[in-house]
Amino acid sequence: MKKIIVLLTALSLLFTIVSCSETTSNNNNGNDPGTSYDYTLVETGQVECYNSDGEVIDVPIEGEPFFGQDANYLSGANFLYVDNDDETVTDTNTGLMWQKIPDSDGFSYQDAVEYCENLELAGYNDWRVPSLKE
């Protein structure tokens, strides 16, 4: 469980900024939970299930305790990222481009918006803060 948390934290740090020019458009930046989107559902990489003590268990079937964990739903596309060798990484499933190693300082939301507005990287100057889904 700790390895998963560390991995998710590392991925969150790795994928902080995304380029506008590489995304499908929507009017609310993906933050409206009532809106449907046209994007590839990507697996989370979670393949094990756990009980309430954090111990790995066999994948439960519907009706059993602990059913409904992410490992019960292995139907999305596998992770596939390409290092563009220009300090960016592209998610080949979604087409999103991310800054490879973002500034490690904490940002308020407004500071993050300003950081993106001022970022010039890999020949792009239209960077933005990722949406909730991204």
Coordinates of N, CA, C and O in Angstrom, one line a residue:
M1 N 0.8 -1.2 0.0 CA 0.0 0.0 0.0 C 0.9 1.3 0.0 O 0.6 2.2 -0.7
K2 N 2.0 1.2 0.8 CA 2.8 2.4 0.9 C 3.5 2.6 -0.5 O 3.7 3.8 -0.9
K3 N 3.9 1.5 -1.2 CA 4.5 1.7 -2.5 C 3.5 2.4 -3.5 O 3.9 3.2 -4.3
I4 N 2.2 2.0 -3.4 CA 1.2 2.6 -4.3 C 1.1 4.1 -4.0 O 1.1 4.9 -4.9
I5 N 1.1 4.5 -2.7 CA 1.0 5.9 -2.4 C 2.2 6.7 -2.9 O 2.1 7.7 -3.4
V6 N 3.4 6.1 -2.7 CA 4.6 6.7 -3.2 C 4.6 6.9 -4.7 O 4.9 7.9 -5.2
L7 N 4.1 5.8 -5.4 CA 4.0 5.9 -6.8 C 3.1 7.0 -7.3 O 3.4 7.8 -8.2
L8 N 1.9 7.0 -6.7 CA 0.9 8.0 -7.0 C 1.4 9.4 -6.7 O 1.1 10.4 -7.5
T9 N 2.1 9.6 -5.6 CA 2.6 10.9 -5.3 C 3.7 11.3 -6.3 O 3.7 12.4 -6.8
A10 N 4.6 10.4 -6.7 CA 5.6 10.7 -7.7 C 5.0 11.0 -9.0 O 5.4 12.0 -9.7
L11 N 3.9 10.3 -9.4 CA 3.2 10.6 -10.7 C 2.6 12.0 -10.6 O 2.6 12.7 -11.6
S12 N 2.0 12.3 -9.5 CA 1.4 13.6 -9.3 C 2.4 14.7 -9.5 O 2.1 15.8 -10.1
L13 N 3.6 14.5 -8.9 CA 4.6 15.5 -9.0 C 5.2 15.6 -10.5 O 5.5 16.7 -11.0
L14 N 5.3 14.4 -11.1 CA 5.8 14.4 -12.5 C 4.8 15.0 -13.4 O 5.3 15.7 -14.4
F15 N 3.6 14.9 -13.3 CA 2.6 15.4 -14.2 C 1.8 16.6 -13.7 O 0.6 16.4 -13.3
T16 N 2.4 17.7 -13.6 CA 1.8 18.9 -13.0 C 1.2 19.8 -14.0 O 0.2 20.4 -13.8
I17 N 1.9 19.9 -15.1 CA 1.5 20.9 -16.1 C 1.2 20.2 -17.4 O 1.8 19.3 -17.8
V18 N 0.1 20.7 -18.2 CA -0.3 20.0 -19.4 C -0.4 21.1 -20.5 O -0.9 22.2 -20.2
S19 N -0.1 20.8 -21.7 CA -0.2 21.8 -22.8 C -1.6 21.8 -23.4 O -2.2 20.8 -23.7
C20 N -2.1 23.1 -23.6 CA -3.4 23.3 -24.2 C -3.5 22.7 -25.6 O -4.5 22.1 -26.0
S21 N -2.4 22.9 -26.3 CA -2.5 22.5 -27.8 C -2.6 21.0 -28.0 O -2.9 20.5 -29.0
E22 N -2.4 20.2 -26.9 CA -2.4 18.8 -27.1 C -3.7 18.1 -26.5 O -3.8 16.9 -26.5
T23 N -4.7 18.9 -26.1 CA -5.8 18.4 -25.5 C -7.1 18.5 -26.4 O -7.1 19.3 -27.3
T24 N -8.1 17.7 -26.1 CA -9.4 17.9 -26.7 C -10.0 19.1 -26.0 O -9.8 19.3 -24.8
S25 N -10.8 19.8 -26.7 CA -11.4 21.0 -26.1 C -12.7 20.7 -25.4 O -13.4 19.8 -25.7
N26 N -12.8 21.4 -24.3 CA -14.1 21.5 -23.6 C -14.2 22.8 -22.9 O -13.2 23.5 -22.7
N27 N -15.4 23.3 -22.7 CA -15.6 24.7 -22.2 C -15.3 24.9 -20.8 O -15.1 26.0 -20.3
N28 N -15.3 23.8 -20.0 CA -15.1 24.1 -18.5 C -13.9 23.5 -18.0 O -13.8 23.3 -16.8
N29 N -12.9 23.1 -18.8 CA -11.6 22.6 -18.4 C -11.7 21.3 -17.6 O -10.9 21.0 -16.8
G30 N -12.8 20.6 -17.8 CA -12.9 19.2 -17.2 C -13.3 19.3 -15.8 O -13.3 18.2 -15.1
N31 N -13.7 20.4 -15.2 CA -14.0 20.5 -13.8 C -15.5 20.3 -13.4 O -15.8 20.3 -12.3
D32 N -16.4 20.2 -14.4 CA -17.8 20.0 -14.2 C -18.1 18.5 -14.2 O -18.0 17.8 -15.2
P33 N -18.4 17.9 -13.0 CA -18.6 16.5 -12.9 C -19.9 16.0 -13.7 O -20.0 14.8 -14.0
G34 N -20.8 16.9 -14.1 CA -22.0 16.5 -14.8 C -21.8 16.5 -16.3 O -22.7 16.2 -17.0
T35 N -20.6 16.8 -16.8 CA -20.3 16.9 -18.2 C -19.6 15.6 -18.7 O -18.8 15.1 -18.0
S36 N -20.0 15.1 -19.8 CA -19.3 13.9 -20.3 C -18.2 14.4 -21.3 O -18.3 15.4 -21.9
Y37 N -17.2 13.5 -21.4 CA -16.0 13.9 -22.1 C -15.6 12.8 -23.1 O -15.9 11.6 -22.8
D38 N -15.0 13.1 -24.2 CA -14.5 12.1 -25.1 C -13.0 12.0 -24.9 O -12.2 12.7 -25.4
Y39 N -12.7 11.0 -24.1 CA -11.2 10.7 -23.8 C -11.1 9.2 -23.5 O -12.0 8.5 -23.2
T40 N -9.8 8.7 -23.6 CA -9.5 7.4 -23.3 C -9.4 7.2 -21.8 O -8.7 7.9 -21.1
L41 N -10.1 6.2 -21.3 CA -10.0 5.9 -19.9 C -8.8 5.0 -19.7 O -8.6 4.0 -20.3
V42 N -7.8 5.5 -18.9 CA -6.6 4.9 -18.7 C -6.6 4.1 -17.4 O -7.1 4.6 -16.4
E43 N -6.0 3.0 -17.3 CA -5.9 2.2 -16.1 C -5.1 3.0 -15.1 O -4.2 3.8 -15.4
T44 N -5.3 2.7 -13.8 CA -4.6 3.3 -12.8 C -3.3 2.5 -12.4 O -2.4 3.0 -11.7
G45 N -3.2 1.3 -12.9 CA -2.1 0.4 -12.5 C -2.3 -0.4 -11.2 O -1.5 -1.1 -10.8
Q46 N -3.5 -0.2 -10.6 CA -3.8 -0.9 -9.4 C -4.3 -2.3 -9.8 O -5.3 -2.4 -10.4
V47 N -3.5 -3.3 -9.4 CA -3.9 -4.7 -9.8 C -4.1 -5.6 -8.6 O -4.5 -6.7 -8.7
E48 N -3.9 -5.1 -7.4 CA -4.1 -5.8 -6.2 C -5.2 -5.2 -5.4 O -5.5 -4.0 -5.4
C49 N -5.9 -6.1 -4.6 CA -7.0 -5.7 -3.7 C -6.5 -5.8 -2.2 O -5.6 -6.7 -2.0
Y50 N -7.1 -5.1 -1.4 CA -6.7 -5.1 0.0 C -7.9 -5.2 1.0 O -9.0 -4.7 0.6
N51 N -7.6 -5.7 2.1 CA -8.7 -5.8 3.2 C -8.5 -4.5 4.0 O -7.7 -3.6 3.8
S52 N -9.3 -4.4 5.1 CA -9.3 -3.2 5.9 C -8.1 -3.1 6.7 O -7.8 -2.0 7.3
D53 N -7.2 -4.1 6.8 CA -6.0 -4.0 7.5 C -4.8 -3.7 6.6 O -3.7 -3.6 7.0
G54 N -5.1 -3.5 5.3 CA -4.1 -3.1 4.3 C -3.4 -4.3 3.8 O -2.4 -4.2 3.1
E55 N -3.9 -5.5 4.0 CA -3.2 -6.8 3.5 C -3.8 -7.1 2.2 O -5.0 -6.9 1.9
V56 N -2.9 -7.6 1.3 CA -3.3 -8.0 -0.1 C -4.2 -9.2 0.0 O -3.9 -10.2 0.8
I57 N -5.3 -9.2 -0.7 CA -6.2 -10.3 -0.7 C -6.5 -10.7 -2.2 O -6.2 -10.0 -3.1
D58 N -7.1 -11.9 -2.4 CA -7.6 -12.2 -3.7 C -8.6 -11.2 -4.2 O -9.4 -10.7 -3.4
V59 N -8.6 -11.0 -5.5 CA -9.6 -10.1 -6.0 C -11.0 -10.6 -5.7 O -11.4 -11.7 -6.1
P60 N -11.8 -9.8 -4.9 CA -13.1 -10.3 -4.6 C -14.1 -10.2 -5.7 O -13.9 -9.3 -6.6
I61 N -15.1 -11.0 -5.7 CA -16.2 -10.9 -6.7 C -17.3 -10.2 -6.2 O -17.4 -10.0 -4.9
E62 N -18.2 -9.7 -7.0 CA -19.4 -8.9 -6.6 C -20.1 -9.6 -5.5 O -20.4 -10.8 -5.6
G63 N -20.5 -8.9 -4.5 CA -21.2 -9.4 -3.3 C -20.3 -9.8 -2.2 O -20.7 -9.9 -1.0
E64 N -19.0 -10.0 -2.4 CA -18.0 -10.3 -1.4 C -17.5 -9.0 -0.7 O -17.5 -7.9 -1.3
P65 N -17.1 -9.1 0.6 CA -16.5 -7.9 1.2 C -15.3 -7.4 0.4 O -14.6 -8.2 -0.2
F66 N -15.1 -6.2 0.3 CA -14.0 -5.4 -0.3 C -14.2 -5.4 -1.8 O -13.2 -5.0 -2.5
F67 N -15.3 -5.8 -2.4 CA -15.5 -5.7 -3.8 C -15.7 -4.3 -4.2 O -16.2 -3.5 -3.4
G68 N -15.2 -3.9 -5.4 CA -15.4 -2.6 -5.9 C -14.1 -1.8 -5.9 O -14.1 -0.6 -6.2
Q69 N -13.0 -2.4 -5.5 CA -11.7 -1.7 -5.5 C -11.3 -1.6 -7.0 O -11.8 -2.3 -7.9
D70 N -10.3 -0.7 -7.2 CA -9.9 -0.4 -8.6 C -9.5 -1.7 -9.3 O -9.7 -1.8 -10.5
A71 N -8.8 -2.6 -8.6 CA -8.3 -3.8 -9.3 C -9.5 -4.7 -9.8 O -9.3 -5.6 -10.6
N72 N -10.7 -4.4 -9.4 CA -11.9 -5.2 -9.9 C -12.2 -4.7 -11.3 O -13.0 -5.4 -12.0
Y73 N -11.7 -3.6 -11.7 CA -12.1 -3.0 -13.0 C -10.9 -2.7 -13.9 O -10.4 -1.6 -14.0
L74 N -10.4 -3.8 -14.5 CA -9.2 -3.7 -15.4 C -9.7 -3.6 -16.8 O -9.5 -4.6 -17.6
S75 N -10.2 -2.5 -17.2 CA -10.8 -2.4 -18.6 C -10.3 -1.2 -19.4 O -10.6 -1.0 -20.5
G76 N -9.4 -0.4 -18.8 CA -8.9 0.8 -19.4 C -7.7 0.5 -20.2 O -7.1 -0.6 -20.2
A77 N -7.2 1.5 -20.9 CA -5.9 1.3 -21.6 C -4.7 1.3 -20.7 O -4.8 2.0 -19.6
N78 N -3.7 0.6 -21.0 CA -2.5 0.6 -20.2 C -1.7 1.9 -20.3 O -1.8 2.6 -21.3
F79 N -1.0 2.3 -19.2 CA -0.2 3.5 -19.2 C 0.8 3.4 -20.4 O 1.4 2.3 -20.7
L80 N 1.0 4.5 -21.1 CA 1.9 4.5 -22.2 C 2.4 6.0 -22.4 O 1.6 6.8 -22.8
Y81 N 3.6 6.3 -21.9 CA 4.1 7.6 -21.9 C 5.4 7.6 -22.8 O 6.2 6.7 -22.8
V82 N 5.6 8.7 -23.5 CA 6.8 8.9 -24.3 C 7.6 10.1 -23.8 O 7.0 11.2 -23.6
D83 N 8.9 9.9 -23.5 CA 9.7 11.0 -23.1 C 10.1 11.7 -24.4 O 10.7 11.1 -25.3
N84 N 9.7 13.0 -24.5 CA 10.0 13.7 -25.8 C 11.4 14.3 -25.8 O 11.7 15.0 -26.8
D85 N 12.2 14.0 -24.8 CA 13.6 14.5 -24.8 C 13.7 16.0 -24.9 O 14.6 16.6 -25.4
D86 N 12.7 16.7 -24.4 CA 12.7 18.2 -24.4 C 12.0 18.7 -23.1 O 11.4 19.8 -23.0
E87 N 12.2 17.9 -22.0 CA 11.6 18.2 -20.7 C 10.1 18.1 -20.6 O 9.5 18.6 -19.8
T88 N 9.6 17.4 -21.6 CA 8.1 17.1 -21.6 C 7.9 15.6 -21.8 O 8.8 14.8 -22.3
V89 N 6.7 15.1 -21.4 CA 6.3 13.7 -21.6 C 4.9 13.7 -22.2 O 4.1 14.6 -21.8
T90 N 4.7 12.9 -23.1 CA 3.4 12.8 -23.8 C 2.7 11.5 -23.4 O 3.3 10.4 -23.4
D91 N 1.4 11.6 -22.9 CA 0.6 10.4 -22.7 C 0.0 10.0 -24.0 O -0.8 10.7 -24.5
T92 N 0.4 8.9 -24.5 CA -0.1 8.5 -25.9 C -1.5 8.1 -25.9 O -2.1 8.0 -27.0
N93 N -2.1 7.8 -24.7 CA -3.5 7.4 -24.7 C -4.4 8.7 -24.8 O -5.5 8.6 -25.4
T94 N -4.0 9.7 -24.2 CA -4.9 10.9 -24.1 C -4.4 12.0 -25.1 O -5.1 13.0 -25.3
G95 N -3.1 12.0 -25.4 CA -2.5 13.0 -26.2 C -2.0 14.2 -25.4 O -1.5 15.2 -25.9
L96 N -2.2 14.1 -24.1 CA -1.8 15.2 -23.2 C -0.3 15.3 -23.1 O 0.4 14.2 -23.0
M97 N 0.3 16.5 -23.1 CA 1.7 16.7 -22.9 C 1.9 17.3 -21.5 O 1.2 18.3 -21.2
W98 N 2.9 16.8 -20.8 CA 3.1 17.3 -19.4 C 4.5 17.8 -19.3 O 5.4 17.2 -19.9
Q99 N 4.8 18.8 -18.4 CA 6.1 19.2 -18.1 C 6.7 18.0 -17.3 O 6.1 17.5 -16.4
K100 N 7.9 17.6 -17.7 CA 8.5 16.4 -17.1 C 8.9 16.6 -15.6 O 8.6 15.8 -14.8
I101 N 9.6 17.7 -15.4 CA 10.0 18.0 -14.0 C 9.6 19.4 -13.6 O 10.3 20.4 -13.9
P102 N 8.4 19.6 -13.1 CA 7.9 20.9 -12.8 C 8.7 21.5 -11.6 O 9.3 20.8 -10.9
D103 N 8.5 22.8 -11.4 CA 9.0 23.5 -10.3 C 8.5 22.7 -9.0 O 7.3 22.4 -8.9
S104 N 9.4 22.4 -8.1 CA 9.0 21.7 -6.9 C 8.4 22.5 -5.8 O 8.0 21.9 -4.8
D105 N 8.3 23.8 -6.0 CA 7.7 24.7 -4.9 C 6.2 24.5 -4.9 O 5.6 24.2 -6.0
G106 N 5.6 24.6 -3.8 CA 4.2 24.5 -3.7 C 3.5 25.8 -4.3 O 4.1 26.8 -4.2
F107 N 2.4 25.6 -4.9 CA 1.7 26.7 -5.6 C 0.3 26.8 -5.0 O -0.4 25.8 -4.8
S108 N -0.2 28.1 -4.9 CA -1.6 28.3 -4.7 C -2.2 28.1 -6.1 O -1.4 28.1 -7.1
Y109 N -3.5 27.9 -6.3 CA -4.0 27.8 -7.6 C -3.7 29.0 -8.5 O -3.3 28.8 -9.6
Q110 N -3.8 30.2 -8.0 CA -3.5 31.3 -8.8 C -2.1 31.4 -9.2 O -1.7 31.7 -10.3
D111 N -1.2 31.0 -8.3 CA 0.2 31.0 -8.6 C 0.5 29.9 -9.7 O 1.4 30.1 -10.6
A112 N -0.2 28.8 -9.6 CA 0.0 27.8 -10.7 C -0.5 28.3 -12.0 O 0.2 28.0 -13.1
V113 N -1.6 29.0 -12.0 CA -2.1 29.6 -13.3 C -1.1 30.5 -13.9 O -0.8 30.5 -15.1
E114 N -0.5 31.4 -13.0 CA 0.5 32.4 -13.5 C 1.7 31.7 -14.0 O 2.3 32.1 -15.0
Y115 N 2.1 30.6 -13.3 CA 3.3 29.8 -13.7 C 3.1 29.3 -15.1 O 4.0 29.4 -16.0
C116 N 1.9 28.7 -15.3 CA 1.6 28.2 -16.7 C 1.6 29.3 -17.7 O 2.1 29.1 -18.8
E117 N 1.0 30.4 -17.4 CA 0.8 31.5 -18.3 C 2.2 32.0 -18.7 O 2.4 32.5 -19.9
N118 N 3.2 31.9 -17.9 CA 4.5 32.4 -18.1 C 5.5 31.4 -18.6 O 6.7 31.7 -18.9
L119 N 5.1 30.1 -18.7 CA 6.0 29.0 -19.0 C 6.1 28.9 -20.6 O 5.2 28.9 -21.3
E120 N 7.4 28.9 -21.0 CA 7.7 28.6 -22.4 C 8.6 27.3 -22.3 O 9.7 27.4 -21.7
L121 N 8.1 26.3 -22.9 CA 8.8 25.0 -22.8 C 8.5 24.2 -24.1 O 7.4 24.1 -24.6
A122 N 9.6 23.6 -24.7 CA 9.5 22.7 -25.8 C 8.8 23.3 -27.0 O 8.1 22.7 -27.7
G123 N 9.0 24.6 -27.1 CA 8.4 25.3 -28.3 C 6.9 25.7 -28.1 O 6.3 26.2 -29.0
Y124 N 6.4 25.5 -26.9 CA 5.0 25.9 -26.6 C 5.0 27.0 -25.5 O 5.8 27.0 -24.6
N125 N 4.0 27.9 -25.7 CA 3.8 28.9 -24.7 C 2.3 29.0 -24.3 O 1.9 29.9 -23.7
D126 N 1.5 27.9 -24.6 CA 0.1 27.9 -24.2 C -0.2 26.8 -23.1 O -1.2 26.1 -23.2
W127 N 0.7 26.7 -22.1 CA 0.5 25.8 -21.0 C -0.6 26.2 -20.1 O -0.9 27.4 -20.0
R128 N -1.2 25.3 -19.4 CA -2.3 25.5 -18.5 C -2.3 24.5 -17.3 O -1.6 23.5 -17.4
V129 N -3.0 24.9 -16.3 CA -3.2 24.0 -15.2 C -4.1 22.8 -15.6 O -5.1 23.0 -16.3
P130 N -3.7 21.6 -15.3 CA -4.6 20.4 -15.7 C -6.0 20.5 -15.1 O -6.1 21.1 -14.0
S131 N -6.9 19.9 -15.7 CA -8.3 19.9 -15.2 C -8.3 18.8 -14.1 O -7.4 18.0 -13.9
L132 N -9.5 18.7 -13.4 CA -9.6 17.7 -12.4 C -9.4 16.3 -12.9 O -8.8 15.5 -12.3
K133 N -10.0 16.0 -14.0 CA -9.9 14.7 -14.6 C -8.4 14.4 -15.0 O -7.9 13.3 -14.9
E134 N -7.8 15.4 -15.6 CA -6.4 15.2 -16.0 C -5.5 15.0 -14.9 O -4.5 14.3 -14.9

